[in-house]
Amino acid sequence: MTVVAVKDVSKQFGRGGTVALQGIDLEIAEREFVSLIGPSGCGKSTLLRIIGDLIQPSSGSVVVNGKPAREARIDRDYGIVFQDPVLYDWRTVGKNIALPLEMAGWPRRRRSERVREMLDLVELGGFGDHHPWQLSGGMQQRVSIARALSFDPALLLMDEPFGALDEMTRERLNLELLLIWERSGSTIVFVTHSISEAVFLSTRVVVMSPRPGRISDVIAIDLPQPRTATTREEPRFFELVTQVREALHLGREAESIA
Amino acid sequence: MSNVAPVAVQPVPCGGMARLVGRRVWDWVPAVVFLVLVIGLWQGLVVALHVQRFLLPKPSEIATTFWDNKHDLWSAGWFTFQEALGGFALGSSLAIVFALVLARWRFLGNALMPYAIAANAIPIIAFAPITNTWFSPLNKSSKIVIAAVLCFFPVLVNTLRGLTSVRPQDLELMHSYAAGQVQVFRRVRIPTALPFIFTGLKVATVLAMIGAVVGEYFGGAFNALGVVILDRARTFQFDYAWAGITMACLLGISLYVAVSVVERVALRWTPSTSD
């Protein structure tokens, strides 16, 4: 089943402004883990935000879960994780996770049960009564992931969620994210500018190039599941990293010719 | 909020009176020493330089007069305090409601804010004789109105500032949940604005007391603090006038402290109030 269908989407900011995206076609199936990768300015975050109906495309259409993106947003079909954790300081960690549940009108008891489950899922059991500023950056981002997953969305949109974290934390969270993905059975669209992160996590890597933003290549990642810390040491991993890197460079050459 | 917060996981701070006041007893020592020094210096200079009583009475005289007349001063102070409190409550609540409306319908804000800022520059206390004729000087309402108008603008400007200084990403998250305006205000704008609102309220406590006392200088009930201060100063009982001013200070400070305590309780979640 197709979860996301992007058809001929273009985006221009302002009249006569920069063309952020041009002629984007992309279909994402259920249970896929798709990474959007490219240099800054290639429109990968813009594409993610268009899929989430946070901004409107200039032309083209986006269908999520078989309905227009706007309807999917109103039906809360997706959870979103931003680069910044975007936690509300005036709420405890538990209440931050419960936020989308409150808005969906879940009864209190079901909410607190769910919050406990989510805290366990992201391994933050016992931190429910802390405030966000009492947690480290990596822990805050895990709270943000728990919040996005709390209402069981079919789709998880992630906009460079680990971009601000150090390499060690990032690799650990990568592993955790794969575990969560396995357990929750959701579909993930993941924006990153790290090649190794994209290869390690994804079932498919969408390579984008800038000016105008477009898809220059799509690379299937055939590394076996489940992936572990040793996956990063396999020869096939390095081959795929090289393949993505070359695709990125080809995109840049195409740009300089054009 | 920074992306890379300190790694340490601090314990959730616990309650208690010390936390409400925000300081330990030891932290108050410098302030108390300073106060004692200033009063001692005042007393010493007045004695040493033979300052005339009507220019500046000795603190000891003021204290004695205050103690001897504490019941009269308290009753006058309480009368004026009610005016200040009424004005504070009326002006602040109107200002908050007004700010909510202006923040919700931005075109109204754009149309009205320049006038609100201009009105803020008016020395509102100058209207005291006018409100005295509107409500009769003996009526508390005339001072309540002055105090309310004085409180209105700082609370309005601060609240509006708070309601509109929401981080864009906080709103984007709400947008992703398809939240309506009521939800956005309840869950994001008002919590974000709370620290700003309290800043405005604390300024307003001081202004409310000023409004009530100065309003009474233009005529008020026989048993009002401003009238008492004015009458005693006219009849050269300066120690009594100073004792009245001391009472006004104490009441003003207690209103300020009361709002600060509410602020500490309401903003328990902020990092800055818990260390």
PDB file of C-alpha atoms in Angstrom, chain A residues 49 53-54 73-74 76 78 80 82-91 99-100 102-103 127 129-137 139-140 147 151 164, chain B residues 1-13 167 169-180 183 186-188 191-192 268-271 274:
ATOM      1  CA  ARG A  49       7.075  19.975   5.064  1.00  0.00           C
ATOM      2  CA  ASP A  53       1.036  20.007   4.783  1.00  0.00           C
ATOM      3  CA  LEU A  54       3.021  22.531   6.808  1.00  0.00           C
ATOM      4  CA  ARG A  73      -2.900  16.482   8.675  1.00  0.00           C
ATOM      5  CA  ILE A  74      -6.348  17.232  10.077  1.00  0.00           C
ATOM      6  CA  ARG A  76      -3.475  13.442  12.448  1.00  0.00           C
ATOM      7  CA  TYR A  78       1.464  11.544  10.812  1.00  0.00           C
ATOM      8  CA  ILE A  80       6.574  14.855  13.101  1.00  0.00           C
ATOM      9  CA  PHE A  82      11.918  18.501  13.992  1.00  0.00           C
ATOM     10  CA  GLN A  83      15.642  19.201  14.203  1.00  0.00           C
ATOM     11  CA  ASP A  84      14.931  21.105  17.416  1.00  0.00           C
ATOM     12  CA  PRO A  85      13.026  18.898  19.896  1.00  0.00           C
ATOM     13  CA  VAL A  86      10.293  21.601  20.187  1.00  0.00           C
ATOM     14  CA  LEU A  87       9.287  20.589  23.690  1.00  0.00           C
ATOM     15  CA  TYR A  88       7.140  22.910  25.768  1.00  0.00           C
ATOM     16  CA  ASP A  89       9.161  23.986  28.806  1.00  0.00           C
ATOM     17  CA  TRP A  90       6.043  24.554  30.895  1.00  0.00           C
ATOM     18  CA  ARG A  91       5.051  20.925  30.544  1.00  0.00           C
ATOM     19  CA  LEU A  99       0.115  16.680  24.194  1.00  0.00           C
ATOM     20  CA  PRO A 100      -1.165  15.131  20.943  1.00  0.00           C
ATOM     21  CA  GLU A 102      -4.893  15.535  24.909  1.00  0.00           C
ATOM     22  CA  MET A 103      -5.673  17.260  21.650  1.00  0.00           C
ATOM     23  CA  PHE A 127      11.740  10.773  33.600  1.00  0.00           C
ATOM     24  CA  ASP A 129       7.958  14.175  35.839  1.00  0.00           C
ATOM     25  CA  HIS A 130      11.139  15.953  34.787  1.00  0.00           C
ATOM     26  CA  HIS A 131      11.088  19.139  32.826  1.00  0.00           C
ATOM     27  CA  PRO A 132      12.616  19.214  29.319  1.00  0.00           C
ATOM     28  CA  TRP A 133      15.464  21.526  30.330  1.00  0.00           C
ATOM     29  CA  GLN A 134      16.592  18.970  32.879  1.00  0.00           C
ATOM     30  CA  LEU A 135      17.395  16.486  30.096  1.00  0.00           C
ATOM     31  CA  SER A 136      20.349  16.301  27.726  1.00  0.00           C
ATOM     32  CA  GLY A 137      19.893  17.117  24.033  1.00  0.00           C
ATOM     33  CA  MET A 139      17.151  12.686  25.737  1.00  0.00           C
ATOM     34  CA  GLN A 140      15.074  15.676  24.637  1.00  0.00           C
ATOM     35  CA  ARG A 147       5.544  12.367  21.373  1.00  0.00           C
ATOM     36  CA  PHE A 151      -0.806   8.360  18.925  1.00  0.00           C
ATOM     37  CA  ALA A 164      22.413  18.932  16.366  1.00  0.00           C
TER      38      ALA A 164
ATOM     39  CA  MET B   1      15.844  26.042  24.934  1.00  0.00           C
ATOM     40  CA  SER B   2      19.243  24.978  23.700  1.00  0.00           C
ATOM     41  CA  ASN B   3      19.710  21.833  21.714  1.00  0.00           C
ATOM     42  CA  VAL B   4      22.614  20.650  23.777  1.00  0.00           C
ATOM     43  CA  ALA B   5      21.451  20.938  27.344  1.00  0.00           C
ATOM     44  CA  PRO B   6      23.789  20.047  30.196  1.00  0.00           C
ATOM     45  CA  VAL B   7      24.131  16.293  30.411  1.00  0.00           C
ATOM     46  CA  ALA B   8      23.462  16.094  34.119  1.00  0.00           C
ATOM     47  CA  VAL B   9      19.984  15.115  35.197  1.00  0.00           C
ATOM     48  CA  GLN B  10      19.192  17.322  38.139  1.00  0.00           C
ATOM     49  CA  PRO B  11      16.677  16.246  40.734  1.00  0.00           C
ATOM     50  CA  VAL B  12      13.307  17.921  40.504  1.00  0.00           C
ATOM     51  CA  PRO B  13      13.540  20.841  42.915  1.00  0.00           C
ATOM     52  CA  ARG B 167       8.629  30.508  18.909  1.00  0.00           C
ATOM     53  CA  GLN B 169       8.412  26.042  15.760  1.00  0.00           C
ATOM     54  CA  ASP B 170       6.026  25.846  18.733  1.00  0.00           C
ATOM     55  CA  LEU B 171       3.262  27.090  16.458  1.00  0.00           C
ATOM     56  CA  GLU B 172       4.324  24.754  13.646  1.00  0.00           C
ATOM     57  CA  LEU B 173       3.925  21.785  15.988  1.00  0.00           C
ATOM     58  CA  MET B 174       0.411  22.972  16.852  1.00  0.00           C
ATOM     59  CA  HIS B 175      -0.288  23.389  13.150  1.00  0.00           C
ATOM     60  CA  SER B 176       0.797  19.799  12.544  1.00  0.00           C
ATOM     61  CA  TYR B 177      -1.843  18.737  15.076  1.00  0.00           C
ATOM     62  CA  ALA B 178      -4.447  20.794  13.197  1.00  0.00           C
ATOM     63  CA  ALA B 179      -4.992  22.871  16.343  1.00  0.00           C
ATOM     64  CA  GLY B 180      -7.585  25.671  16.349  1.00  0.00           C
ATOM     65  CA  GLN B 183      -6.010  25.401  21.452  1.00  0.00           C
ATOM     66  CA  ARG B 186      -4.455  27.725  25.670  1.00  0.00           C
ATOM     67  CA  ARG B 187      -1.510  25.440  25.080  1.00  0.00           C
ATOM     68  CA  VAL B 188       1.164  27.723  23.624  1.00  0.00           C
ATOM     69  CA  PRO B 191       1.964  29.685  28.827  1.00  0.00           C
ATOM     70  CA  THR B 192       4.619  31.523  26.790  1.00  0.00           C
ATOM     71  CA  ARG B 268       7.547  26.563  38.851  1.00  0.00           C
ATOM     72  CA  TRP B 269       8.568  25.067  35.531  1.00  0.00           C
ATOM     73  CA  THR B 270      11.051  27.730  34.485  1.00  0.00           C
ATOM     74  CA  PRO B 271      14.710  26.863  34.966  1.00  0.00           C
ATOM     75  CA  SER B 274      14.465  26.868  40.710  1.00  0.00           C
TER      76      SER B 274
END
